[in-house]
PDB file of C-alpha atoms and ligand atoms in Angstrom:
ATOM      1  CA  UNK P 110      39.847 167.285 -24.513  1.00 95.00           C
ATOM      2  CA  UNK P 111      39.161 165.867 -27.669  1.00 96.00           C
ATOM      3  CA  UNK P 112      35.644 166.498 -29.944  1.00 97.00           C
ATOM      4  CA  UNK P 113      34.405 163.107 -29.457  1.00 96.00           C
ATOM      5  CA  UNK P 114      35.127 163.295 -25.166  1.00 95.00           C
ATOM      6  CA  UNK P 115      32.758 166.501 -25.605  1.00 96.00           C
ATOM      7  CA  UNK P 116      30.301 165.029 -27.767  1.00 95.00           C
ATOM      8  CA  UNK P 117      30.645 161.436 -25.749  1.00 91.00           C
ATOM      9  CA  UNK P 118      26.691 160.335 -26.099  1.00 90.00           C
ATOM     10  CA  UNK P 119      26.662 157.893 -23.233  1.00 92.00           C
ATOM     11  CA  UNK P 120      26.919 161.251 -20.710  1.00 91.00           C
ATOM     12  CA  UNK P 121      24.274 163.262 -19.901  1.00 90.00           C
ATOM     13  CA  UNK P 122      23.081 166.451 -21.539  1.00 93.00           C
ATOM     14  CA  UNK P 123      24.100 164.931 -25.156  1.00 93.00           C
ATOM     15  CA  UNK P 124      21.809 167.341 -26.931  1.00 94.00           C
ATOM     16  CA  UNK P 125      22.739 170.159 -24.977  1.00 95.00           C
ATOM     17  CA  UNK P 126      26.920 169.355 -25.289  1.00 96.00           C
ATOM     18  CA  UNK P 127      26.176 169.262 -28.924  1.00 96.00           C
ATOM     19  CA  UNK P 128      24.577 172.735 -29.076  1.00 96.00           C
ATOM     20  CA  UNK P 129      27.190 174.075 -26.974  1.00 96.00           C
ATOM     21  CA  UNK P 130      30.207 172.639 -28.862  1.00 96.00           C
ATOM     22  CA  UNK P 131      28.526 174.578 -31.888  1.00 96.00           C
ATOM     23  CA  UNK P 132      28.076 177.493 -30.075  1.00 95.00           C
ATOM     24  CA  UNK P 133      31.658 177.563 -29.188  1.00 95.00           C
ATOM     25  CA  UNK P 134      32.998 176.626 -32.265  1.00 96.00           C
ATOM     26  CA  UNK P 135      30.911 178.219 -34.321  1.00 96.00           C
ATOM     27  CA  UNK P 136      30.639 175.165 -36.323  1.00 96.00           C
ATOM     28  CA  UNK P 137      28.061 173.060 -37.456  1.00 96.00           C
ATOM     29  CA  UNK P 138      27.431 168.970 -36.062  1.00 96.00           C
ATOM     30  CA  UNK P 139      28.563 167.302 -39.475  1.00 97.00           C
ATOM     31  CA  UNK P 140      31.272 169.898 -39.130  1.00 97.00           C
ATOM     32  CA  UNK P 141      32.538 168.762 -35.526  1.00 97.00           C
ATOM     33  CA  UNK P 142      31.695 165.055 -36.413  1.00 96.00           C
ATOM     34  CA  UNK P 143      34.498 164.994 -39.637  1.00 97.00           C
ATOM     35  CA  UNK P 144      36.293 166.254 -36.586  1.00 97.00           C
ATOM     36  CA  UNK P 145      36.206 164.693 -33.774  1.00 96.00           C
ATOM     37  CA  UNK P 146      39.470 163.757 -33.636  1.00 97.00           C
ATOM     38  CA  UNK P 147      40.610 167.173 -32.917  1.00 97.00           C
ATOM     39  CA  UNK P 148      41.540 168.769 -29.641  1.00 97.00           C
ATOM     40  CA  UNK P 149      39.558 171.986 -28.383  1.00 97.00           C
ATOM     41  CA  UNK P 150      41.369 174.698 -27.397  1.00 96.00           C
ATOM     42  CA  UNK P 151      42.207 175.121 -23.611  1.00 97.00           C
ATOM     43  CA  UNK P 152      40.108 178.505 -23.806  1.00 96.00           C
ATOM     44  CA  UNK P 153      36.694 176.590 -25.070  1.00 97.00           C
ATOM     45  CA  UNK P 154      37.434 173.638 -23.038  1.00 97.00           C
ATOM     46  CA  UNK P 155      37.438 175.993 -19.829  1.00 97.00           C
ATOM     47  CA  UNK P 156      34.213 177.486 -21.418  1.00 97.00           C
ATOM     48  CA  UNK P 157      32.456 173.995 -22.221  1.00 97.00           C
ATOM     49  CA  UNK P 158      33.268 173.113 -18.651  1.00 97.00           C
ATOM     50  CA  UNK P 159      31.825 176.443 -17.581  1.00 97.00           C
ATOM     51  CA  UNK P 160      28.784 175.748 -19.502  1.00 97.00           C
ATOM     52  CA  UNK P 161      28.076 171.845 -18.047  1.00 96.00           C
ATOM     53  CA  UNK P 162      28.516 173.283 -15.068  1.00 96.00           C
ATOM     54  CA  UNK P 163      25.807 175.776 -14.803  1.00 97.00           C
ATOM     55  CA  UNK P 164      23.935 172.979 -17.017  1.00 96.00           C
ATOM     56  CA  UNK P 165      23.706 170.362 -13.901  1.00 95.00           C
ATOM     57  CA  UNK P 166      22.807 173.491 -12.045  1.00 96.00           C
ATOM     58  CA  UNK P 167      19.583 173.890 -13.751  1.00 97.00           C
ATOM     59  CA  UNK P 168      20.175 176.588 -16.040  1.00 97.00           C
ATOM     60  CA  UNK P 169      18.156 176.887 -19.264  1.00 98.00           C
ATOM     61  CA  UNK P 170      20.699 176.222 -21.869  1.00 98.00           C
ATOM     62  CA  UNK P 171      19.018 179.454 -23.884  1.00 98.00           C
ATOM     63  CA  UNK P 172      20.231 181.701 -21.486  1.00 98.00           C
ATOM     64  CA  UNK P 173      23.819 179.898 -21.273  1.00 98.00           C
ATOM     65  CA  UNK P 174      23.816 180.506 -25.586  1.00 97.00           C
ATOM     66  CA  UNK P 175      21.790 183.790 -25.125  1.00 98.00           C
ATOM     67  CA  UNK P 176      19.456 182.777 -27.782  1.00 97.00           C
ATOM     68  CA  UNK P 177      16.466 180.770 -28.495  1.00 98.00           C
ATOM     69  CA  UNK P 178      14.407 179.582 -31.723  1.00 98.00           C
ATOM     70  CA  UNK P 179      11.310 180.376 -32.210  1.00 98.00           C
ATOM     71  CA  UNK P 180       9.158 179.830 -35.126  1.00 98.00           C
ATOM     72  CA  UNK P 181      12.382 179.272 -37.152  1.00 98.00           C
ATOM     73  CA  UNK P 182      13.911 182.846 -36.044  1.00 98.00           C
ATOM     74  CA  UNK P 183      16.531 182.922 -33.588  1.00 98.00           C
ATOM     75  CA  UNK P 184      16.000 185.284 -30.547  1.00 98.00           C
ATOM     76  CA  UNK P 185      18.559 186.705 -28.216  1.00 98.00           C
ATOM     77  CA  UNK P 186      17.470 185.909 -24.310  1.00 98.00           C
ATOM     78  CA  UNK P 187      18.965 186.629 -21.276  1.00 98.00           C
ATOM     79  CA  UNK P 188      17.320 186.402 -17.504  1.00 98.00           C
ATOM     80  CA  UNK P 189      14.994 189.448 -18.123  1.00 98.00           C
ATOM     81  CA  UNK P 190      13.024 187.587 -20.575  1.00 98.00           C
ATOM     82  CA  UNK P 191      10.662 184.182 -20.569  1.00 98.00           C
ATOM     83  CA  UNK P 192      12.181 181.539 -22.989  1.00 98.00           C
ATOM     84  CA  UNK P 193       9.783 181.838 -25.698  1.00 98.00           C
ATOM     85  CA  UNK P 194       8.056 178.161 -25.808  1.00 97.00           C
ATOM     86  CA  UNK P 195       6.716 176.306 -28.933  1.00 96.00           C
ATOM     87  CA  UNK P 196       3.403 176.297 -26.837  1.00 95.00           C
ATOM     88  CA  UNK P 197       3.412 180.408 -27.826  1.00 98.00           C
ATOM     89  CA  UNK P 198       4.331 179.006 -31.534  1.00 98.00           C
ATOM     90  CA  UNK P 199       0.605 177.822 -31.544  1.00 98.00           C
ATOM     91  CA  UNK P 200      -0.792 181.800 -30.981  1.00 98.00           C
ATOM     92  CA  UNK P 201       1.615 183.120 -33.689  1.00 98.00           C
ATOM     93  CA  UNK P 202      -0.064 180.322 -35.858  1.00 98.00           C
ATOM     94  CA  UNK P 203      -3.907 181.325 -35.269  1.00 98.00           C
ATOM     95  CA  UNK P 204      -3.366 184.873 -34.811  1.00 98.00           C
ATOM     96  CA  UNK P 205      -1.254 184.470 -38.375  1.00 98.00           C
ATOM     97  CA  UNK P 206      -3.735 183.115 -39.817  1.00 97.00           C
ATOM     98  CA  UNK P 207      -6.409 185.161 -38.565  1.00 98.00           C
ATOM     99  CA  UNK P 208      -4.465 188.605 -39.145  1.00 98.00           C
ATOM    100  CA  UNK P 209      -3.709 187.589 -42.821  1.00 96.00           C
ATOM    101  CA  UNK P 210      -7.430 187.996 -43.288  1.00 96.00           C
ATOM    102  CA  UNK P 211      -7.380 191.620 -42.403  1.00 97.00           C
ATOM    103  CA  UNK P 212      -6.301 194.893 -44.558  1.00 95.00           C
ATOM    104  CA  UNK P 213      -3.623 196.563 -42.888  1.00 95.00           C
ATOM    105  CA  UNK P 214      -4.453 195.182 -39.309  1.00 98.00           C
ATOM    106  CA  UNK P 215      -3.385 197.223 -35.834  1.00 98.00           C
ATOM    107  CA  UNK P 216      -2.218 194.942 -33.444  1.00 98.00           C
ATOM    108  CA  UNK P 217      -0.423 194.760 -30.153  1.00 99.00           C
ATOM    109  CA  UNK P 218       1.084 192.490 -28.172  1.00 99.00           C
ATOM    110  CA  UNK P 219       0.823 192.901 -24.133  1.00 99.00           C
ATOM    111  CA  UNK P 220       3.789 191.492 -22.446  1.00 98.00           C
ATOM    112  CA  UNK P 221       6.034 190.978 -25.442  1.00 98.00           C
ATOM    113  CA  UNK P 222       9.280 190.061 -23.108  1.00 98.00           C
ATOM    114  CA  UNK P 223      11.823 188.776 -26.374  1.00 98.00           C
ATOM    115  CA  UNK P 224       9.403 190.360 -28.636  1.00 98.00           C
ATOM    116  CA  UNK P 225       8.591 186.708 -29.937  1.00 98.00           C
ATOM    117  CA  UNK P 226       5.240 187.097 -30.678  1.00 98.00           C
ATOM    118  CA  UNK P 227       5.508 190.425 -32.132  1.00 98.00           C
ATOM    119  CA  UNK P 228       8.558 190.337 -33.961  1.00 98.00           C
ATOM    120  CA  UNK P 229       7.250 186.952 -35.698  1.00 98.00           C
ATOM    121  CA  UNK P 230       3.733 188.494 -36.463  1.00 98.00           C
ATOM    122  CA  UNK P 231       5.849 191.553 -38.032  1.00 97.00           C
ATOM    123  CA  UNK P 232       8.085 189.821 -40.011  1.00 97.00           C
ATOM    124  CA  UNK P 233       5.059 187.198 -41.766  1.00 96.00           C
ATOM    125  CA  UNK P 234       2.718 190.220 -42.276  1.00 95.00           C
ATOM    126  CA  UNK P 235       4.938 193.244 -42.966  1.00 85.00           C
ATOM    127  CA  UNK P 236       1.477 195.017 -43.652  1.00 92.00           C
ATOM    128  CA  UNK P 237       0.354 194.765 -40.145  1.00 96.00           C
ATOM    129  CA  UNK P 238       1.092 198.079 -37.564  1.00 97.00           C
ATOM    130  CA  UNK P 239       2.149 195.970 -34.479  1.00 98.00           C
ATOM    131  CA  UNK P 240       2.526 197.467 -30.866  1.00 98.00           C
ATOM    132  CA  UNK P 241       4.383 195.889 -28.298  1.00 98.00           C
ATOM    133  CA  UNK P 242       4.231 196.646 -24.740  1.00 98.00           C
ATOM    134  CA  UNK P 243       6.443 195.470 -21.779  1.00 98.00           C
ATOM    135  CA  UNK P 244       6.611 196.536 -17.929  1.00 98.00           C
ATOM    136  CA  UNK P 245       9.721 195.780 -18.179  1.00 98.00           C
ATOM    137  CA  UNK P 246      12.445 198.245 -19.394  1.00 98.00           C
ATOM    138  CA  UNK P 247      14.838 195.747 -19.814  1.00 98.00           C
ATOM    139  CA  UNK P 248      12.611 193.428 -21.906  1.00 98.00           C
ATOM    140  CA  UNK P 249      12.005 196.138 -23.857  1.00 98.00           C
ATOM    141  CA  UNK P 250      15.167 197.091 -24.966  1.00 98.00           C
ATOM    142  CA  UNK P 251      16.420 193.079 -25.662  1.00 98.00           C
ATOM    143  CA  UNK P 252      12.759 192.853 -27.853  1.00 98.00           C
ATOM    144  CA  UNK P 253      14.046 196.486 -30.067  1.00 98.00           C
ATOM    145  CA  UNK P 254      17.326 194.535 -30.633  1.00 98.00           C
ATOM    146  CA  UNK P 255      15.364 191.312 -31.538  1.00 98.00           C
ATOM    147  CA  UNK P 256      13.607 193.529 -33.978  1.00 98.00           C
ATOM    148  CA  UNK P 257      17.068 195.237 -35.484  1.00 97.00           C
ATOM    149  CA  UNK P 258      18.438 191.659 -35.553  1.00 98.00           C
ATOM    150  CA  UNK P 259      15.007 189.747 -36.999  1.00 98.00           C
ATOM    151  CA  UNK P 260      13.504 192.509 -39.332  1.00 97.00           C
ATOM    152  CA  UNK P 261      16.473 194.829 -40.078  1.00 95.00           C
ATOM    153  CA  UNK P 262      15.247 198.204 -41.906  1.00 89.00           C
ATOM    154  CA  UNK P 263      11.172 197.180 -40.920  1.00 87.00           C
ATOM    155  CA  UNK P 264      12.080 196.992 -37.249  1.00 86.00           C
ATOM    156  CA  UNK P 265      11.091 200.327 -37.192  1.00 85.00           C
ATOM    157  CA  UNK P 266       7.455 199.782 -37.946  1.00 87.00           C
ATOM    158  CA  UNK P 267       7.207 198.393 -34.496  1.00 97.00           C
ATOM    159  CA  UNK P 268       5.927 200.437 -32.051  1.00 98.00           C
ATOM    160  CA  UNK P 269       7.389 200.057 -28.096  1.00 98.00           C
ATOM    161  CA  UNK P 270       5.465 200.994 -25.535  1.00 98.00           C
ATOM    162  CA  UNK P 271       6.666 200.325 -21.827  1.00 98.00           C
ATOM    163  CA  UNK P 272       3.465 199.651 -20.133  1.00 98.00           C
ATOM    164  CA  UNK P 273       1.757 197.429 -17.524  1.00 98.00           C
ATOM    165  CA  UNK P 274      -0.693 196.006 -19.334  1.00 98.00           C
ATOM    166  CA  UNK P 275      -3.307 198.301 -20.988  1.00 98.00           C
ATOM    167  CA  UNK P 276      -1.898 201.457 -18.849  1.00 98.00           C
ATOM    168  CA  UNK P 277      -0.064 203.508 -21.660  1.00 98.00           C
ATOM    169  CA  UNK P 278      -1.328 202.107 -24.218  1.00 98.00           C
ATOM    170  CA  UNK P 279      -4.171 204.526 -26.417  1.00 98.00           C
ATOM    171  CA  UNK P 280      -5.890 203.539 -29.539  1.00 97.00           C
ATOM    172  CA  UNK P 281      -8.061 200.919 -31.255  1.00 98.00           C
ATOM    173  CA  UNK P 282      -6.815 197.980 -32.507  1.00 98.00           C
ATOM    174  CA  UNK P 283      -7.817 195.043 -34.633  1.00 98.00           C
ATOM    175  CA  UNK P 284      -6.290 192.140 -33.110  1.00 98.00           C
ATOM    176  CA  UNK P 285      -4.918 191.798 -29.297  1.00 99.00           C
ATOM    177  CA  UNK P 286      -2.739 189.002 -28.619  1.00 99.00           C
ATOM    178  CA  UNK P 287      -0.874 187.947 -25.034  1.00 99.00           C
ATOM    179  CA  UNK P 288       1.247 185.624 -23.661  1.00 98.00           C
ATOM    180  CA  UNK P 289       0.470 186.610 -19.840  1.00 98.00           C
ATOM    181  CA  UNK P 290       2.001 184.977 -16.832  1.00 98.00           C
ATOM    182  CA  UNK P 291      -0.798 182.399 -15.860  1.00 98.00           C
ATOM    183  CA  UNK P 292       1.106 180.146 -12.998  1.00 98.00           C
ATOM    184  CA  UNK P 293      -0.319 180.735  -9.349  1.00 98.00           C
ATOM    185  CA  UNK P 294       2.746 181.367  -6.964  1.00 97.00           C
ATOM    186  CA  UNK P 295       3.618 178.540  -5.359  1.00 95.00           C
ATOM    187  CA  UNK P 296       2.771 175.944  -7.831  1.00 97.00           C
ATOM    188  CA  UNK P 297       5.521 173.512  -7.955  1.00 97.00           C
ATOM    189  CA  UNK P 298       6.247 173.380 -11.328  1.00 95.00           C
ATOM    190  CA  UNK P 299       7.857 176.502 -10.684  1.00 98.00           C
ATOM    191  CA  UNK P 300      10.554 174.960  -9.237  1.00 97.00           C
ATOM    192  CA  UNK P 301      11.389 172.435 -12.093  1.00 95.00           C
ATOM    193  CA  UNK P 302      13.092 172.879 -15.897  1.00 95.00           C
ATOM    194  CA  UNK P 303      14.334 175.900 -15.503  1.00 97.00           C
ATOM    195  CA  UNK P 304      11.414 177.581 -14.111  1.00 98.00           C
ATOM    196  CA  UNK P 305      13.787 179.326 -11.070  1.00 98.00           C
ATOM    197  CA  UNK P 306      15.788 181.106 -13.196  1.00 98.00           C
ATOM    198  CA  UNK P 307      13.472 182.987 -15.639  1.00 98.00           C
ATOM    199  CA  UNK P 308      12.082 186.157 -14.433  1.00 98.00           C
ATOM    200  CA  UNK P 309       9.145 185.704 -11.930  1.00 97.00           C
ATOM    201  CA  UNK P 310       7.176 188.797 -12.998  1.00 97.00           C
ATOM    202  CA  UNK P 311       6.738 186.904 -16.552  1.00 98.00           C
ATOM    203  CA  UNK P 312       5.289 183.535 -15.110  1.00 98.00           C
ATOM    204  CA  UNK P 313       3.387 184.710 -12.075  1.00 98.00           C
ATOM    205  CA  UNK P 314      -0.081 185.615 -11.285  1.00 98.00           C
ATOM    206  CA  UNK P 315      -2.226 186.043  -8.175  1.00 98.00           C
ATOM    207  CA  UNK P 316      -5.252 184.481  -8.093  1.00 98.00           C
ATOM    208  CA  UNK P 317      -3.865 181.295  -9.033  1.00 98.00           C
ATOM    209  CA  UNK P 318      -2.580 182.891 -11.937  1.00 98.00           C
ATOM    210  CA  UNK P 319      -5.828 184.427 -13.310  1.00 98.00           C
ATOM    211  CA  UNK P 320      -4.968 187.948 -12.337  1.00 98.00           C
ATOM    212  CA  UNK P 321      -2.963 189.328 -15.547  1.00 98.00           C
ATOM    213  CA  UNK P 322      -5.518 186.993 -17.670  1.00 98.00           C
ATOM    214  CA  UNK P 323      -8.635 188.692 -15.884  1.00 98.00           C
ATOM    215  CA  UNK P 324      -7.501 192.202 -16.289  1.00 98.00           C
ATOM    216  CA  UNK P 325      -6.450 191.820 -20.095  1.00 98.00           C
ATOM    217  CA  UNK P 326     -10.183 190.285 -21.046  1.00 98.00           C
ATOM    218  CA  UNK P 327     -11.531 192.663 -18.965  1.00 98.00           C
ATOM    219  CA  UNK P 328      -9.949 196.023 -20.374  1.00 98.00           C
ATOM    220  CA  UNK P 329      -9.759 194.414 -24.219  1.00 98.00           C
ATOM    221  CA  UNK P 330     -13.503 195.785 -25.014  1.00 98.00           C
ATOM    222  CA  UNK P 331     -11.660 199.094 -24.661  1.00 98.00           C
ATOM    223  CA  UNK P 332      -9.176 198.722 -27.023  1.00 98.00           C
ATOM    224  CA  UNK P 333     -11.024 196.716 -29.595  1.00 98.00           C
ATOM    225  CA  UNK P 334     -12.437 197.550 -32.889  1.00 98.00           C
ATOM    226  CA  UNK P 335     -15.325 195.668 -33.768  1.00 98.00           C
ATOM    227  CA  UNK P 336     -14.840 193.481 -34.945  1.00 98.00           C
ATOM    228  CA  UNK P 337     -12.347 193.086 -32.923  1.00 98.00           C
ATOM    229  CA  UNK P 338      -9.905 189.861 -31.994  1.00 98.00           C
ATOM    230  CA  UNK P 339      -8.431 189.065 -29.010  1.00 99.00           C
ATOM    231  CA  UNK P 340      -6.097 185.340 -28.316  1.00 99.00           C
ATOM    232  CA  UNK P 341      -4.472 184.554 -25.052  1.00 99.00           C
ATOM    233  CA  UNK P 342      -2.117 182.155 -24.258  1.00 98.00           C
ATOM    234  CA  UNK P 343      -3.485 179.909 -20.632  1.00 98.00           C
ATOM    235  CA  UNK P 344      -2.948 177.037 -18.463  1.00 98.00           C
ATOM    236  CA  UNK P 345      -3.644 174.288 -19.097  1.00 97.00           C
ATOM    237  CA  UNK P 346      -6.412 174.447 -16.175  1.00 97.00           C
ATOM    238  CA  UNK P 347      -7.664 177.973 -17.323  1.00 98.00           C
ATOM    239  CA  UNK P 348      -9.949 177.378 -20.176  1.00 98.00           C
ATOM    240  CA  UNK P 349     -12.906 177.589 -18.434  1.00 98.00           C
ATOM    241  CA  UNK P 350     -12.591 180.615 -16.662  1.00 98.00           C
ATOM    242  CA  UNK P 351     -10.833 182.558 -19.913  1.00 98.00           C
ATOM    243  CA  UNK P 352     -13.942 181.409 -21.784  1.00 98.00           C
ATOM    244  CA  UNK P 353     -16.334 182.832 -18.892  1.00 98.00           C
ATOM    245  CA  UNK P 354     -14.544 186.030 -18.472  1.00 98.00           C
ATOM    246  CA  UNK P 355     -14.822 185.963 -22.294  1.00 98.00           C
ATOM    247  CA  UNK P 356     -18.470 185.428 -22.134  1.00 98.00           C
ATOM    248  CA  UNK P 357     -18.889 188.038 -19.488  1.00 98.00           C
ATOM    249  CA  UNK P 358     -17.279 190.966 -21.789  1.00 98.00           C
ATOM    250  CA  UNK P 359     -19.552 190.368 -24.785  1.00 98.00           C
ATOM    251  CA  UNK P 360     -16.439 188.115 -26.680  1.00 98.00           C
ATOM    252  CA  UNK P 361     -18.584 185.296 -29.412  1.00 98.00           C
ATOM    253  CA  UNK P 362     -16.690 182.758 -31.623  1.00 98.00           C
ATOM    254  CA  UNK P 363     -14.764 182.200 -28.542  1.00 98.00           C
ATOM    255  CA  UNK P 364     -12.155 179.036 -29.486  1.00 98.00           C
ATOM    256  CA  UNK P 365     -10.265 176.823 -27.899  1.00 98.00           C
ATOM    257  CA  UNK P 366      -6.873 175.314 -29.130  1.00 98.00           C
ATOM    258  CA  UNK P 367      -4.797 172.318 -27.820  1.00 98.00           C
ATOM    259  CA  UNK P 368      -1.408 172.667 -27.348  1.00 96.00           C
ATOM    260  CA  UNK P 369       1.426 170.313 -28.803  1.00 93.00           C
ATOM    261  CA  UNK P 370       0.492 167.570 -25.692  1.00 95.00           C
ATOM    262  CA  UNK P 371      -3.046 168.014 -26.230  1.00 97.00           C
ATOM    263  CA  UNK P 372      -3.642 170.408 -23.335  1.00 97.00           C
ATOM    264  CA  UNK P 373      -5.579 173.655 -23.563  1.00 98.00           C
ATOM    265  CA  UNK P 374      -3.177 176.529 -24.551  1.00 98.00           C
ATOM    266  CA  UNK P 375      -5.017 179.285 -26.444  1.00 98.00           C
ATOM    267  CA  UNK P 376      -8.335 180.835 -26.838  1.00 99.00           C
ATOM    268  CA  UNK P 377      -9.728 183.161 -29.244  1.00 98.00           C
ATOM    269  CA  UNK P 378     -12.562 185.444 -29.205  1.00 98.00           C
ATOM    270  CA  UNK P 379     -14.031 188.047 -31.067  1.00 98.00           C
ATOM    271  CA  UNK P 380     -15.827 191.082 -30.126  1.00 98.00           C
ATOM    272  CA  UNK P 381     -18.557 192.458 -32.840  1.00 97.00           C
TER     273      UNK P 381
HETATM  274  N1  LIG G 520       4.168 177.946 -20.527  1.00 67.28           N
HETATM  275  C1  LIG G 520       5.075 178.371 -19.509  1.00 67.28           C
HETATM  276  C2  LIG G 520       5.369 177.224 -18.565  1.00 67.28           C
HETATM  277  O1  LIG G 520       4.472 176.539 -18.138  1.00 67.28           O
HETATM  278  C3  LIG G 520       4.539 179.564 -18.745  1.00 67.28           C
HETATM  279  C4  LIG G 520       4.473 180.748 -19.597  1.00 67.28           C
HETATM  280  C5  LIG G 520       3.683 181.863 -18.977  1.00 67.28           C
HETATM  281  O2  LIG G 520       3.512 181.980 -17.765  1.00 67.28           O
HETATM  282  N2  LIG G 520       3.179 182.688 -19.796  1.00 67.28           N
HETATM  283  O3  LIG G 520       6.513 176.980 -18.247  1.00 67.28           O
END
């Protein structure tokens, strides 16, 4: 097979056959464009058929390349983690901007799966101590390589806690930020883009998918300094009872931002 067959832009997937052809060939587009008169070898055509093939299946094509970008830092991902999602890029942006305020802020991140929020909070405030907490051993351990990979020699100024939630986690901290799972079991979208084949524990909730979100606001106060900051990633649907349960733990300033198609994403809220 020829380049150009690969790239052919009438078939389906043309973005993803692009990224894969680069991912096999370790060459850039321009690169395989002066070039698309050239054959690929039989080894990467078996593996570009390999690839389509779980492709039409459904598969995510960050877990077929093992990585993912995220606010312009590549992240390694396999099935053990979420994808992270430019939705999350929106909390790294107000929690960035928030955190920059502070003098040498403590912060953790609850659920950190890749390490995407905490890693890219670390490595745009090297001042900040960040904690990162997964249930998940093998999240865990993909996030510390994230960190070798993303902030080299600072990676170490990341603390990793394996933890459900609050459980192991002692100390006061200045900012808390989460990207829970927030989608009721069931819902259909969980059957769609993807959605199958990322790991459940990181996209559902009971309580039609208020659970984790309920049990973060409600332990925060705990954790907090005061003032204190806490932002959570929600559904789109969830705004209303975030801000409530909010309310109902003594959170003001509480914020709501729109995601990149205008649905509620992320709220804010400060504890004084
Ligand atoms: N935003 C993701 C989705 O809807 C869900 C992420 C999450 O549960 N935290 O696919």
């Amino acid at each position: 097979m020829i380049i150009a067959e690969a790239l052919n832009p009438r078939e389906p997937f043309s973005i993803e056959r692009r990224r894969l052809l680069e991912h096999l060939t370790q060459r850039n587009y321009a690169y395989l464009i002066a070039h698309s008169n050239e054959s690929l070898s039989a080894s990467q055509e078996q593996l570009f058929n390999t690839y389509l093939t779980r492709l039409k299946g459904g598969e995510p094509l960050a877990y077929i390349l093992g990585e993912q970008e995220f606010y312009g830092l590549s992240f390694k991902v396999n099935p053990q983690v979420l994808i992270p999602r430019p939705d999350t890029e929106l909390l790294v942006d107000h929690a960035l901007s928030l955190i920059q305020t502070l003098n040498h802020p403590q912060v953790i991140d609850l659920g950190t799966g890749s390490g995407a929020i905490a890693i890219t909070l670390t490595k745009h405030c090297p001042a900040l101590t960040m904690t990162a907490t997964d249930v998940s051993p093998a999240a865990l351990s993909l996030a510390q390589h994230n960190a070798k990979l993303i902030l080299k020699d600072k990676s170490s100024s990341v603390i990793w806690l394996q933890s459900n939630w609050f459980e192991q986690v002692t100390g006061l901290f200045d900012v808390i930020v989460s990207n829970p799972p927030y989608i009721a079991p069931g819902d259909p979208h969980l059957h769609g883009d993807g959605l199958p084949f990322e790991p459940q524990l990181a996209l559902t909730a009971d309580n039609q998918g208020t659970q984790a979100l309920a049990s973060i606001i409600k332990d925060s106060p705990r954790y907090l300094k005061r003032p204190g900051y806490l932002f959570l990633e929600h559904g789109y649907d969830q705004a209303a009872f975030v801000a409530q349960a909010l309310e109902q733990e003594g959170f003001t300033e509480i914020k709501l931002h729109l995601d990149f198609n205008h649905h509620p994403r992320l709220t804010q809220g400060t504890l004084r």
